[in-house]
Coordinates of C-alpha atoms in Angstrom, one line a residue:
Chain A
M1497 CA -23.8 41.7 -50.3
T1498 CA -24.9 38.1 -50.1
E1499 CA -25.6 36.7 -46.7
R1500 CA -23.4 34.0 -45.6
I1501 CA -25.0 30.7 -44.6
L1502 CA -23.4 28.4 -42.0
S1503 CA -24.5 25.4 -40.0
A1504 CA -24.7 25.7 -36.2
S1505 CA -21.6 23.5 -36.0
A1506 CA -19.6 25.7 -38.3
A1507 CA -20.9 28.8 -36.4
L1508 CA -19.6 27.3 -33.2
A1509 CA -16.2 26.4 -34.7
E1510 CA -15.8 29.9 -36.2
A1511 CA -16.6 31.5 -32.9
L1512 CA -14.1 29.3 -31.1
H1513 CA -11.5 30.1 -33.7
E1514 CA -12.0 33.8 -33.2
E1515 CA -12.0 33.6 -29.4
M1516 CA -8.9 31.3 -29.2
Q1517 CA -7.1 33.6 -31.6
R1518 CA -8.1 36.7 -29.6
D1519 CA -7.3 35.3 -26.1
E1520 CA -4.5 32.7 -25.6
T1521 CA -5.9 31.8 -22.2
V1522 CA -8.9 30.1 -23.9
F1523 CA -8.6 26.4 -24.3
I1524 CA -11.0 23.4 -24.8
L1525 CA -10.9 20.3 -22.6
G1526 CA -12.9 17.1 -22.9
E1527 CA -13.1 13.5 -24.1
D1528 CA -12.2 12.5 -27.7
L1529 CA -11.7 16.0 -29.0
T1530 CA -8.7 15.9 -31.3
A1531 CA -9.2 12.7 -33.4
H1532 CA -12.4 13.9 -35.1
A1533 CA -12.6 17.5 -34.0
G1534 CA -15.1 16.6 -31.3
I1535 CA -17.5 13.6 -31.5
F1536 CA -19.9 15.6 -33.7
G1537 CA -17.2 17.3 -35.7
Q1538 CA -18.2 20.5 -33.9
F1539 CA -14.6 21.7 -33.4
E1540 CA -13.5 21.5 -37.0
G1541 CA -10.1 23.0 -37.7
L1542 CA -9.4 23.7 -34.0
P1543 CA -7.0 20.7 -33.3
E1544 CA -4.8 21.7 -36.3
N1545 CA -4.9 25.4 -35.6
F1546 CA -4.5 25.4 -31.9
P1547 CA -2.3 22.4 -31.0
G1548 CA -2.1 22.0 -27.2
R1549 CA -5.2 24.1 -26.6
I1550 CA -7.8 21.5 -27.5
I1551 CA -7.1 18.6 -25.2
D1552 CA -8.2 15.0 -24.9
T1553 CA -8.8 13.8 -21.3
P1554 CA -9.4 10.5 -19.7
I1555 CA -13.0 9.6 -19.2
S1556 CA -13.2 11.4 -15.9
E1557 CA -16.0 14.0 -15.9
A1558 CA -15.4 15.1 -12.3
A1559 CA -11.8 15.6 -13.0
I1560 CA -12.5 17.4 -16.3
V1561 CA -14.8 19.9 -14.8
G1562 CA -12.4 20.2 -11.8
V1563 CA -9.7 21.1 -14.3
G1564 CA -12.0 23.7 -15.7
V1565 CA -12.8 25.2 -12.3
G1566 CA -9.2 25.1 -11.0
S1567 CA -7.8 26.6 -14.2
A1568 CA -10.6 29.3 -14.3
L1569 CA -9.5 30.3 -10.8
T1570 CA -5.9 30.6 -11.9
D1571 CA -6.1 33.0 -14.8
M1572 CA -7.3 30.7 -17.6
R1573 CA -10.6 30.7 -19.6
P1574 CA -11.4 27.0 -20.0
I1575 CA -14.2 25.6 -22.2
V1576 CA -15.2 22.1 -21.0
D1577 CA -16.9 19.8 -23.4
L1578 CA -19.1 17.3 -21.6
H1579 CA -19.5 14.9 -24.5
F1580 CA -23.2 14.5 -23.9
S1581 CA -25.1 16.8 -21.5
D1582 CA -26.4 13.7 -19.8
F1583 CA -23.0 13.3 -18.2
V1584 CA -23.5 16.3 -16.0
T1585 CA -24.6 13.7 -13.5
C1586 CA -21.0 12.5 -13.3
C1587 CA -19.7 15.9 -12.2
M1588 CA -22.6 17.5 -10.4
D1589 CA -20.5 18.3 -7.3
E1590 CA -18.0 20.2 -9.5
L1591 CA -20.7 22.1 -11.2
V1592 CA -23.2 22.8 -8.4
N1593 CA -21.1 22.8 -5.2
Q1594 CA -17.9 24.2 -6.6
A1595 CA -18.3 26.2 -9.9
A1596 CA -21.6 27.8 -8.9
K1597 CA -20.6 28.7 -5.3
I1598 CA -16.9 29.5 -5.3
R1599 CA -17.2 33.2 -6.0
Y1600 CA -20.1 33.7 -3.7
M1601 CA -19.0 31.7 -0.7
F1602 CA -15.5 33.3 -0.8
G1603 CA -17.1 36.8 -0.7
G1604 CA -16.5 37.8 -4.3
Q1605 CA -12.8 37.4 -4.1
V1606 CA -12.4 35.7 -7.4
K1607 CA -13.9 35.3 -10.9
L1608 CA -14.6 31.9 -12.5
P1609 CA -14.7 32.3 -16.3
L1610 CA -15.7 28.7 -17.2
V1611 CA -17.9 27.6 -20.1
V1612 CA -19.4 24.1 -19.9
W1613 CA -20.4 23.1 -23.4
C1614 CA -23.2 20.5 -23.2
P1615 CA -24.5 18.9 -26.3
D1616 CA -28.1 18.0 -25.4
G1617 CA -31.4 17.0 -26.8
A1618 CA -33.1 14.0 -28.4
G1619 CA -34.2 13.0 -31.9
I1620 CA -31.1 11.0 -32.9
R1621 CA -32.3 7.7 -31.5
A1622 CA -29.7 7.9 -28.7
A1623 CA -32.1 6.7 -26.0
A1624 CA -32.5 7.5 -22.4
Q1625 CA -28.9 8.3 -21.3
H1626 CA -27.9 10.4 -24.3
S1627 CA -31.0 12.5 -25.1
Q1628 CA -31.9 14.6 -22.2
S1629 CA -32.5 18.3 -21.9
L1630 CA -31.4 19.2 -18.4
E1631 CA -31.2 23.0 -18.5
A1632 CA -33.8 23.5 -15.8
W1633 CA -31.6 21.8 -13.2
F1634 CA -29.0 24.4 -13.6
V1635 CA -31.4 27.3 -13.7
H1636 CA -32.3 26.2 -10.2
V1637 CA -28.7 26.7 -9.0
P1638 CA -27.7 30.3 -8.1
G1639 CA -24.3 31.1 -9.5
L1640 CA -24.6 29.5 -12.9
K1641 CA -25.6 31.2 -16.1
V1642 CA -27.6 29.1 -18.5
V1643 CA -27.6 29.6 -22.3
V1644 CA -29.6 27.6 -24.8
P1645 CA -29.1 28.9 -28.4
S1646 CA -31.3 27.9 -31.4
E1647 CA -30.1 29.4 -34.7
P1648 CA -26.5 29.3 -36.0
S1649 CA -26.1 33.1 -35.6
D1650 CA -27.2 32.8 -31.9
V1651 CA -24.7 30.0 -31.4
K1652 CA -21.8 32.2 -32.6
G1653 CA -22.8 35.4 -30.7
L1654 CA -23.7 33.6 -27.5
I1655 CA -20.7 31.3 -27.2
K1656 CA -18.4 34.3 -27.7
S1657 CA -20.2 36.1 -24.9
A1658 CA -20.1 33.0 -22.7
I1659 CA -16.3 32.7 -23.2
R1660 CA -15.8 36.4 -22.3
D1661 CA -18.1 36.2 -19.3
D1662 CA -16.2 36.1 -16.0
N1663 CA -18.8 33.6 -14.5
P1664 CA -19.5 29.9 -15.0
V1665 CA -21.9 29.4 -18.0
M1666 CA -23.7 26.2 -18.9
F1667 CA -24.1 26.2 -22.6
F1668 CA -26.6 23.7 -24.0
Q1669 CA -26.5 23.1 -27.7
N1670 CA -29.0 20.7 -29.2
K1671 CA -27.5 17.9 -31.1
S1672 CA -30.3 17.7 -33.6
L1673 CA -29.6 21.4 -34.5
F1674 CA -25.9 21.0 -35.4
S1675 CA -26.7 20.8 -39.1
K1676 CA -29.3 23.5 -39.2
Q1677 CA -28.3 26.3 -41.6
G1678 CA -28.7 29.9 -41.1
V1679 CA -27.3 33.4 -41.8
V1680 CA -24.2 34.0 -39.7
P1681 CA -22.4 37.4 -39.9
E1682 CA -18.8 37.1 -40.6
E1683 CA -17.7 39.8 -38.2
D1684 CA -16.8 39.5 -34.6
Y1685 CA -20.2 40.1 -32.8
L1686 CA -21.5 39.3 -29.4
I1687 CA -25.1 38.5 -28.3
P1688 CA -25.3 39.6 -24.6
L1689 CA -26.3 36.9 -22.1
G1690 CA -29.8 37.7 -20.9
K1691 CA -31.1 39.2 -24.0
A1692 CA -34.0 37.5 -25.7
A1693 CA -34.9 37.9 -29.4
V1694 CA -38.3 38.6 -30.9
K1695 CA -37.9 36.5 -34.0
R1696 CA -41.4 37.0 -35.4
Q1697 CA -43.9 39.7 -34.7
G1698 CA -47.5 38.8 -34.0
K1699 CA -50.4 40.2 -32.1
D1700 CA -52.5 37.1 -31.1
V1701 CA -50.3 34.8 -29.1
T1702 CA -46.7 34.7 -27.8
L1703 CA -44.7 31.5 -28.3
I1704 CA -41.9 31.6 -25.7
C1705 CA -39.1 29.2 -26.6
Y1706 CA -35.4 28.4 -26.7
G1707 CA -33.1 25.8 -28.3
S1708 CA -34.9 23.3 -30.5
G1709 CA -38.3 24.7 -29.3
Y1710 CA -37.6 27.7 -31.6
Y1711 CA -37.8 25.6 -34.7
L1712 CA -41.1 24.1 -33.6
C1713 CA -42.5 27.6 -33.0
K1714 CA -41.2 28.8 -36.4
E1715 CA -43.1 26.1 -38.3
A1716 CA -46.1 26.4 -36.0
A1717 CA -46.3 30.2 -36.6
D1718 CA -46.4 29.7 -40.4
I1719 CA -49.3 27.2 -40.0
L1720 CA -51.1 29.5 -37.6
A1721 CA -50.6 32.4 -40.0
E1722 CA -52.4 30.4 -42.7
Q1723 CA -55.2 30.0 -40.2
G1724 CA -55.4 33.7 -39.5
I1725 CA -53.5 33.6 -36.1
E1726 CA -50.5 35.9 -35.8
A1727 CA -48.0 34.4 -33.4
E1728 CA -45.1 36.3 -32.0
I1729 CA -42.0 34.3 -31.3
V1730 CA -39.8 35.1 -28.3
D1731 CA -36.6 33.1 -28.4
L1732 CA -35.2 33.4 -24.9
R1733 CA -31.6 32.3 -25.9
T1734 CA -30.5 32.7 -22.3
L1735 CA -32.5 31.2 -19.4
K1736 CA -30.4 32.7 -16.7
P1737 CA -30.2 35.6 -16.6
L1738 CA -33.8 35.7 -18.0
D1739 CA -34.9 38.6 -20.2
M1740 CA -38.3 39.0 -18.6
D1741 CA -38.6 42.5 -20.1
T1742 CA -38.9 41.2 -23.6
V1743 CA -41.4 38.6 -22.5
T1744 CA -43.4 41.3 -20.7
V1745 CA -43.6 43.5 -23.7
S1746 CA -44.8 40.6 -25.8
I1747 CA -47.4 39.4 -23.4
K1748 CA -48.8 42.9 -22.9
K1749 CA -49.3 42.9 -26.7
T1750 CA -50.8 39.5 -27.2
G1751 CA -52.3 38.6 -23.9
R1752 CA -51.6 34.9 -24.5
A1753 CA -48.6 32.7 -24.1
V1754 CA -47.4 29.2 -25.0
T1755 CA -44.1 28.0 -23.6
V1756 CA -42.3 25.5 -25.7
H1757 CA -39.2 23.4 -24.8
E1758 CA -37.8 19.9 -25.6
A1759 CA -37.2 19.1 -21.9
C1760 CA -39.9 17.1 -20.3
L1761 CA -42.9 18.9 -18.9
T1762 CA -42.8 18.5 -15.1
G1763 CA -40.4 21.0 -13.4
G1764 CA -39.3 22.3 -16.8
F1765 CA -38.4 25.9 -17.5
G1766 CA -41.9 26.4 -18.9
A1767 CA -43.2 26.1 -15.3
E1768 CA -41.0 29.0 -14.2
L1769 CA -42.2 31.1 -17.1
C1770 CA -45.9 30.4 -16.3
A1771 CA -45.3 31.3 -12.7
R1772 CA -43.6 34.6 -13.5
I1773 CA -46.1 35.6 -16.1
Q1774 CA -49.1 35.0 -13.9
E1775 CA -47.4 36.8 -11.0
Q1776 CA -46.4 39.8 -13.0
L1777 CA -48.8 40.0 -15.9
F1778 CA -52.1 38.4 -14.6
D1779 CA -54.2 41.4 -15.6
H1780 CA -52.9 41.3 -19.2
L1781 CA -53.7 37.6 -19.8
K1782 CA -56.7 36.7 -21.8
G1783 CA -56.5 33.0 -21.0
P1784 CA -54.4 30.3 -19.4
I1785 CA -50.7 29.8 -20.3
K1786 CA -50.1 26.6 -22.2
R1787 CA -47.0 24.5 -21.9
V1788 CA -45.6 22.3 -24.8
A1789 CA -42.9 19.9 -23.7
A1790 CA -41.7 16.3 -23.9
R1791 CA -43.6 13.6 -22.2
D1792 CA -42.5 12.7 -18.6
V1793 CA -40.6 9.5 -19.4
P1794 CA -37.0 8.8 -20.1
M1795 CA -36.4 9.1 -23.8
P1796 CA -37.2 5.7 -25.4
F1797 CA -35.1 4.2 -28.2
S1798 CA -37.5 3.0 -30.9
P1799 CA -38.1 5.8 -33.4
G1800 CA -41.9 5.7 -33.2
M1801 CA -41.8 6.0 -29.4
E1802 CA -39.2 8.7 -29.4
D1803 CA -41.1 10.8 -31.8
F1804 CA -44.3 10.3 -29.8
C1805 CA -42.6 11.6 -26.6
L1806 CA -41.0 14.7 -28.2
P1807 CA -43.0 17.9 -28.6
K1808 CA -44.2 18.5 -32.1
V1809 CA -45.2 21.4 -34.3
T1810 CA -48.8 20.3 -34.1
D1811 CA -48.6 20.5 -30.3
V1812 CA -47.6 24.1 -30.5
V1813 CA -50.4 24.9 -33.1
M1814 CA -53.0 23.2 -30.9
A1815 CA -51.9 24.9 -27.8
A1816 CA -52.0 28.3 -29.5
H1817 CA -55.5 27.5 -30.9
S1818 CA -56.8 26.4 -27.5
I1819 CA -56.2 29.8 -26.0
V1820 CA -56.8 32.0 -29.0
S1821 CA -60.2 30.4 -29.7
R1822 CA -61.2 30.6 -26.0
K1823 CA -64.2 32.9 -25.4
Chain B
M434 CA 21.6 20.7 12.5
A435 CA 20.1 20.2 9.1
E436 CA 17.7 23.1 9.5
D437 CA 18.5 26.7 10.3
A438 CA 17.7 27.3 14.0
N439 CA 15.9 30.6 13.3
M440 CA 13.7 29.0 10.7
L441 CA 12.9 26.1 13.1
L442 CA 11.9 28.5 15.8
E443 CA 9.7 30.3 13.2
L444 CA 8.0 27.0 12.3
Y445 CA 7.6 26.1 15.9
E446 CA 6.0 29.4 16.5
R447 CA 3.6 28.9 13.5
M448 CA 2.6 25.5 14.8
I449 CA 1.8 27.1 18.2
T450 CA -0.2 29.8 16.4
V451 CA -2.2 27.1 14.7
R452 CA -2.8 25.3 17.9
T453 CA -3.8 28.5 19.7
F454 CA -6.1 29.5 16.9
E455 CA -7.9 26.2 17.1
T456 CA -8.1 26.2 20.9
V457 CA -9.5 29.7 21.0
A458 CA -11.9 28.9 18.2
G459 CA -13.1 25.9 20.1
E460 CA -13.6 28.1 23.2
Y461 CA -15.6 30.7 21.4
F462 CA -17.6 28.0 19.7
A463 CA -18.4 26.4 23.0
A464 CA -19.5 29.8 24.3
G465 CA -21.9 30.1 21.5
E466 CA -20.2 33.0 19.8
I467 CA -19.2 31.2 16.6
P468 CA -22.3 30.0 14.7
G469 CA -22.6 26.8 12.7
F470 CA -20.0 24.1 13.2
I471 CA -16.2 24.0 13.1
H472 CA -13.6 21.3 12.6
L473 CA -10.3 21.7 14.4
S474 CA -6.9 20.4 13.4
I475 CA -5.4 20.0 16.9
G476 CA -2.7 17.4 16.7
Q477 CA -2.0 17.9 13.0
E478 CA 0.2 21.0 13.1
A479 CA 3.3 19.3 11.9
S480 CA 1.5 18.4 8.7
S481 CA 0.0 21.8 7.9
V482 CA 3.1 23.8 8.9
G483 CA 5.5 21.2 7.5
V484 CA 4.0 21.2 4.0
C485 CA 3.2 24.9 3.7
S486 CA 6.6 26.0 5.0
C487 CA 8.1 24.4 1.9
L488 CA 6.0 26.5 -0.5
R489 CA 6.5 29.8 -2.2
P490 CA 3.9 32.6 -1.9
D491 CA 2.9 32.0 -5.5
D492 CA 2.2 28.3 -5.0
Y493 CA -1.4 27.1 -4.7
V494 CA -3.1 25.4 -1.8
I495 CA -6.5 23.9 -1.5
T496 CA -7.7 22.6 1.8
N497 CA -10.7 20.9 3.3
H498 CA -13.2 21.4 6.1
R499 CA -10.4 21.0 8.6
G500 CA -8.4 23.8 7.0
H501 CA -7.6 26.5 9.5
G502 CA -4.1 25.2 10.1
H503 CA -3.3 25.0 6.4
M504 CA -4.4 28.6 5.9
I505 CA -2.4 30.0 8.8
A506 CA 0.6 28.0 7.6
K507 CA 0.3 29.4 4.1
G508 CA 0.2 32.9 5.5
A509 CA -3.5 33.8 5.9
D510 CA -4.4 36.8 8.0
I511 CA -5.6 35.6 11.4
K512 CA -7.8 38.6 12.1
R513 CA -9.7 38.1 8.9
M514 CA -10.0 34.4 9.5
T515 CA -11.3 34.9 13.0
A516 CA -13.8 37.5 11.8
E517 CA -15.0 35.0 9.2
L518 CA -15.6 32.4 11.8
F519 CA -17.6 34.9 13.8
G520 CA -19.7 35.7 10.6
K521 CA -18.5 39.3 10.4
K522 CA -18.3 41.6 7.5
T523 CA -14.5 42.0 8.0
G524 CA -14.0 38.3 7.5
Y525 CA -12.2 36.9 4.5
C526 CA -15.5 36.2 2.8
K527 CA -17.6 39.0 4.3
G528 CA -19.5 36.4 6.4
K529 CA -20.6 34.4 3.4
G530 CA -18.2 31.5 3.9
G531 CA -17.6 30.7 7.6
S532 CA -15.0 28.1 8.8
M533 CA -15.3 25.7 5.9
H534 CA -15.1 28.3 3.1
I535 CA -12.2 30.6 3.7
A536 CA -9.9 31.5 0.9
D537 CA -7.2 34.1 0.2
F538 CA -6.5 34.1 -3.5
S539 CA -3.9 36.8 -3.1
I540 CA -1.6 34.3 -1.4
G541 CA -2.5 31.2 -3.5
I542 CA -5.1 29.8 -1.1
L543 CA -7.8 28.7 -3.5
G544 CA -10.1 27.9 -0.7
A545 CA -11.2 25.5 1.9
N546 CA -13.9 23.1 0.8
G547 CA -16.9 21.8 2.6
V548 CA -17.3 18.8 0.4
V549 CA -15.0 15.9 1.4
A550 CA -12.5 15.5 -1.4
G551 CA -14.1 18.5 -3.2
G552 CA -10.8 20.3 -3.6
L553 CA -9.1 17.5 -5.5
P554 CA -10.6 18.0 -8.9
I555 CA -10.0 21.7 -8.5
I556 CA -6.3 21.2 -7.7
A557 CA -6.0 19.4 -11.0
G558 CA -7.1 22.6 -12.7
A559 CA -4.6 24.7 -10.7
G560 CA -1.9 22.2 -11.7
F561 CA -3.1 22.2 -15.3
S562 CA -3.1 26.0 -15.4
I563 CA 0.5 26.1 -14.2
K564 CA 1.4 23.8 -17.0
M565 CA -0.4 25.8 -19.6
R566 CA 1.1 29.1 -18.3
K567 CA 4.5 27.4 -18.2
T568 CA 5.4 28.7 -14.7
D569 CA 7.2 26.6 -12.1
Q570 CA 4.6 26.9 -9.4
V571 CA 3.2 23.9 -7.6
A572 CA -0.3 23.1 -6.3
V573 CA -1.0 21.3 -3.1
C574 CA -4.3 19.7 -2.0
F575 CA -4.8 18.7 1.6
F576 CA -7.3 15.9 2.1
G577 CA -8.0 13.2 4.6
D578 CA -8.1 9.4 4.9
G579 CA -11.9 9.7 4.5
A580 CA -11.6 11.8 1.3
A581 CA -9.2 9.2 -0.1
N582 CA -12.1 6.9 -0.7
R583 CA -14.1 9.2 -2.9
G584 CA -14.2 8.2 -6.6
T585 CA -13.1 11.6 -7.8
V586 CA -9.7 10.9 -6.1
H587 CA -9.1 8.1 -8.6
E588 CA -10.0 10.4 -11.6
V589 CA -7.8 13.2 -10.4
M590 CA -4.7 11.1 -9.5
N591 CA -4.8 9.3 -12.7
L592 CA -5.2 12.5 -14.8
A593 CA -2.5 14.3 -12.8
S594 CA -0.1 11.5 -13.4
V595 CA -0.8 11.1 -17.1
W596 CA -0.4 14.8 -17.6
K597 CA 2.5 15.1 -15.2
L598 CA 0.9 17.9 -13.3
P599 CA 2.9 19.8 -10.6
I600 CA 0.7 18.6 -7.8
I601 CA 1.4 17.4 -4.3
F602 CA -1.4 15.3 -2.9
A603 CA -1.0 15.9 0.8
L604 CA -3.0 13.2 2.5
E605 CA -3.4 13.7 6.2
N606 CA -4.3 10.3 7.6
N607 CA -5.6 11.3 11.0
Q608 CA -7.1 7.8 11.3
W609 CA -10.7 8.9 11.6
A610 CA -13.1 9.7 8.8
S611 CA -15.7 11.5 10.9
T612 CA -16.7 8.7 13.2
T613 CA -15.3 5.8 11.2
P614 CA -11.8 4.5 11.8
Q615 CA -9.5 4.0 8.9
E616 CA -9.3 0.3 9.2
K617 CA -13.1 0.1 8.6
S618 CA -13.1 2.3 5.6
S619 CA -9.8 1.7 3.7
A620 CA -8.8 -1.7 2.3
V621 CA -5.2 -0.8 2.8
E622 CA -3.3 0.3 5.9
E623 CA -1.1 2.7 4.1
I624 CA -3.2 4.7 1.7
S625 CA -0.1 6.0 0.0
C626 CA 0.4 2.6 -1.6
R627 CA -2.4 3.5 -4.0
A628 CA 0.0 5.9 -5.7
A629 CA 1.5 2.8 -7.5
G630 CA -1.7 2.4 -9.4
Y631 CA -1.2 5.9 -10.8
N632 CA 2.5 5.4 -11.5
M633 CA 3.6 8.2 -9.2
P634 CA 5.6 8.1 -6.0
G635 CA 3.6 7.5 -2.8
V636 CA 5.3 8.0 0.5
A637 CA 4.1 7.6 4.0
V638 CA 5.8 9.6 6.7
D639 CA 5.4 10.3 10.4
G640 CA 3.0 13.2 10.0
N641 CA 3.7 14.4 13.5
D642 CA 7.4 14.8 12.8
L643 CA 8.0 18.2 11.2
F644 CA 11.3 17.1 9.6
E645 CA 9.8 14.0 8.0
V646 CA 7.0 16.0 6.6
R647 CA 9.2 18.7 5.2
N648 CA 11.7 16.3 3.7
A649 CA 9.0 14.4 1.8
T650 CA 7.4 17.7 0.7
L651 CA 10.6 19.2 -0.5
E652 CA 11.3 16.1 -2.6
A653 CA 7.8 16.2 -4.0
I654 CA 8.1 19.9 -4.8
E655 CA 11.4 19.4 -6.6
R656 CA 9.9 16.7 -8.6
A657 CA 6.8 18.8 -9.4
R658 CA 8.8 21.9 -10.3
S659 CA 11.0 20.0 -12.6
G660 CA 8.1 18.7 -14.6
K661 CA 8.2 15.1 -13.4
G662 CA 4.6 15.1 -12.1
P663 CA 2.7 14.6 -8.9
T664 CA 3.5 12.9 -5.6
L665 CA 1.2 11.4 -3.0
I666 CA 2.4 12.1 0.5
E667 CA 0.7 10.4 3.4
N668 CA 1.2 12.3 6.7
K669 CA 0.3 9.8 9.3
T670 CA -1.1 11.8 12.2
Y671 CA -4.0 11.8 14.6
R672 CA -7.1 13.9 15.0
I673 CA -7.0 14.9 18.7
S674 CA -10.1 17.1 18.2
G675 CA -13.5 15.5 17.6
H676 CA -14.8 15.5 14.1
F677 CA -16.5 18.7 14.9
E678 CA -16.6 20.8 18.0
G679 CA -19.2 19.3 20.3
D680 CA -18.7 15.8 18.9
P681 CA -19.6 13.4 21.8
Q682 CA -16.9 11.0 20.4
K683 CA -18.6 7.8 21.5
Y684 CA -16.6 6.0 18.8
R685 CA -13.3 6.2 20.6
T686 CA -11.8 6.1 24.1
Q687 CA -9.7 8.6 26.0
A688 CA -7.0 5.9 26.3
E689 CA -6.7 5.9 22.5
I690 CA -6.3 9.7 22.4
A691 CA -3.9 10.1 25.4
P692 CA -0.6 9.3 23.8
W693 CA -1.3 11.7 20.9
K694 CA -1.8 14.4 23.4
E695 CA 1.3 13.6 25.2
K696 CA 4.5 12.1 23.9
N697 CA 3.3 12.1 20.3
D698 CA 2.0 15.6 20.2
P699 CA 3.8 17.2 17.2
I700 CA 4.4 20.5 19.0
R701 CA 5.8 18.7 22.1
R702 CA 8.0 16.6 19.8
L703 CA 9.5 19.7 18.1
H704 CA 9.7 21.4 21.5
D705 CA 11.8 18.6 22.9
Y706 CA 14.0 18.5 19.9
L707 CA 14.6 22.2 20.0
V708 CA 15.4 22.1 23.7
T709 CA 17.7 19.2 23.3
S710 CA 19.5 21.0 20.5
G711 CA 19.9 24.1 22.6
V712 CA 17.8 26.2 20.3
L713 CA 15.0 26.8 22.7
D714 CA 14.7 27.3 26.4
E715 CA 11.7 27.5 28.6
K716 CA 11.7 31.3 28.8
M717 CA 11.6 31.6 25.0
N718 CA 9.0 28.9 24.9
L719 CA 6.7 30.7 27.2
K720 CA 7.2 33.9 25.2
I721 CA 6.2 32.1 22.0
W722 CA 3.0 30.7 23.6
E723 CA 2.2 34.1 25.1
G724 CA 2.8 35.8 21.7
A725 CA 0.4 33.5 20.0
A726 CA -2.2 34.1 22.7
A727 CA -1.8 37.8 22.2
V728 CA -2.3 37.4 18.4
L729 CA -5.5 35.6 19.0
E730 CA -6.6 38.0 21.6
D731 CA -6.3 40.8 19.1
A732 CA -8.0 38.7 16.4
V733 CA -10.9 38.0 18.6
A734 CA -11.2 41.6 19.7
F735 CA -11.2 42.6 16.0
A736 CA -13.8 40.0 15.2
K737 CA -16.0 41.0 18.1
E738 CA -15.8 44.7 17.3
S739 CA -16.5 44.2 13.6
P740 CA -20.0 44.6 12.3
F741 CA -22.2 41.8 11.0
P742 CA -22.9 42.2 7.3
E743 CA -26.3 43.7 6.6
P744 CA -28.7 40.9 5.7
E745 CA -29.3 42.4 2.3
E746 CA -25.6 41.9 1.5
A747 CA -26.5 38.2 1.1
L748 CA -27.6 39.2 -2.4
E749 CA -24.1 40.5 -3.4
D750 CA -21.1 38.7 -4.9
L751 CA -23.0 36.0 -6.9
F752 CA -21.8 37.1 -10.3
V753 CA -19.1 39.3 -11.7
T754 CA -21.0 42.1 -13.3
Q755 CA -19.4 43.3 -16.4

């Protein structure tokens, strides 16, 4: 049987088709969704196939997320499209004070099955207000799950799990990865939230990544292999809940770790990983943990500057080298 | 008489239950037995009872930090409410919510909200869900004159009107946003006039007159149930209580409050109407007040006898585990 190749966008659309077919309470809400099947074409086929269930809204992010929260509380399964993840700032109360806390502060009386789909990331020259990776903010809020897929097959399996989850899920999908191709199974499959994937085996260093960071690690591992260093790649896929078990098994094997993400360095998820690894696995470490991340500036527009600020394959290679070659 | 006498007596009794709940809560707060802070709705009972008495059990209500009255009016269990105020395990939220975060999803109370205007975007979702599910429920959100100035209100009212959502925006203008009087925070005297900007009806009523509140609400509900969209009702009332219990209230005078405690008190006004109409006599009246006191006495006893949650229970209820 030949393996089917799909783009990340097509994988997303296929998953949404399947879920909307399966469950009539699932609907998608956001700005400018029907005219072009989402501003990135990510919802191809949905407006025609599910009329009335993919809905254009006014430019009112607080109201949009509010509609998601209120309808999730009253027997629906909304997916909210935030247009650009940067616009979470326009609906932070609804996400952080409402969606994240409602079940808890009401003593577990209710479920809140909401997916907030956030196209994030840089690399398309969209500058400071349309290029951020803000996942760490939401990891810091108890009550939200945070998913950041990388490959197309992950997108399909994770969005389906997110939709079926009875809790609010922030789903960050990197814009620069929409066109990435990959093998995507045709069947209805789920990837559980909170389960990392070891995407390459290696014994010398663990590259811990998610989202676009995975592709940097994939290339870096090939280069490192040519240089005689066997890197293991752990793609977290979900940041919350975090699959620390998979990280632990890998670190115990390699004794070395590099965290890789596109979000800027300071306060990024890499810092949380470093903290946990040194707390729990200190005696297994052969050297310091290195972090690869974007520079701590708003994303600049001009291509040369943007590329300079983003983490690169060579950064991952150099970080791995610096701890593997350490005596 | 336009309204059935028994029903009016029932609503009168409910208003007294709200007043008694608030008074008793204030006493136990002052005595240090209720932790945190509480916001009472004394003086606003015609609004809470007037609006909620027009609703069906399956209709939705979202309220705000001053929400005890709305919940009682929608049918919440007074024992579980009281226990929640006391931080007890038997409370509505098992002690995780407190006064500002009580909900009873089984009777359509989608929660009080500690963020001013925080409930408005959520009510849009309840209204949208009704539309998607094609039922004839309605969704009501209570909010104040202070909340009316949040930007989210604009987003929600516009969206609700564009989509003709079955929502009643129940604005309780109690003339004070915390310590700031309405005239210093709103550019208009009647906030309901803003409804024009959203192409929906906006009506201002005497919010201390149960009949006016009910008439406006019934009309809005009829409109909402028949698919014509939302209405903004401004119940003009007055916050007799401070913003919170213990509020030194340096921002206003006793002379300002006095008439609202006397001839303008919504309970007194309904009382006088019922007496004049021959529906109520003083003996019945006393019995109603005593009955409410007994309900609260039981509720407080229940709350006091109830255990506190174990501290470790703080780690429960965050996620639905599947």
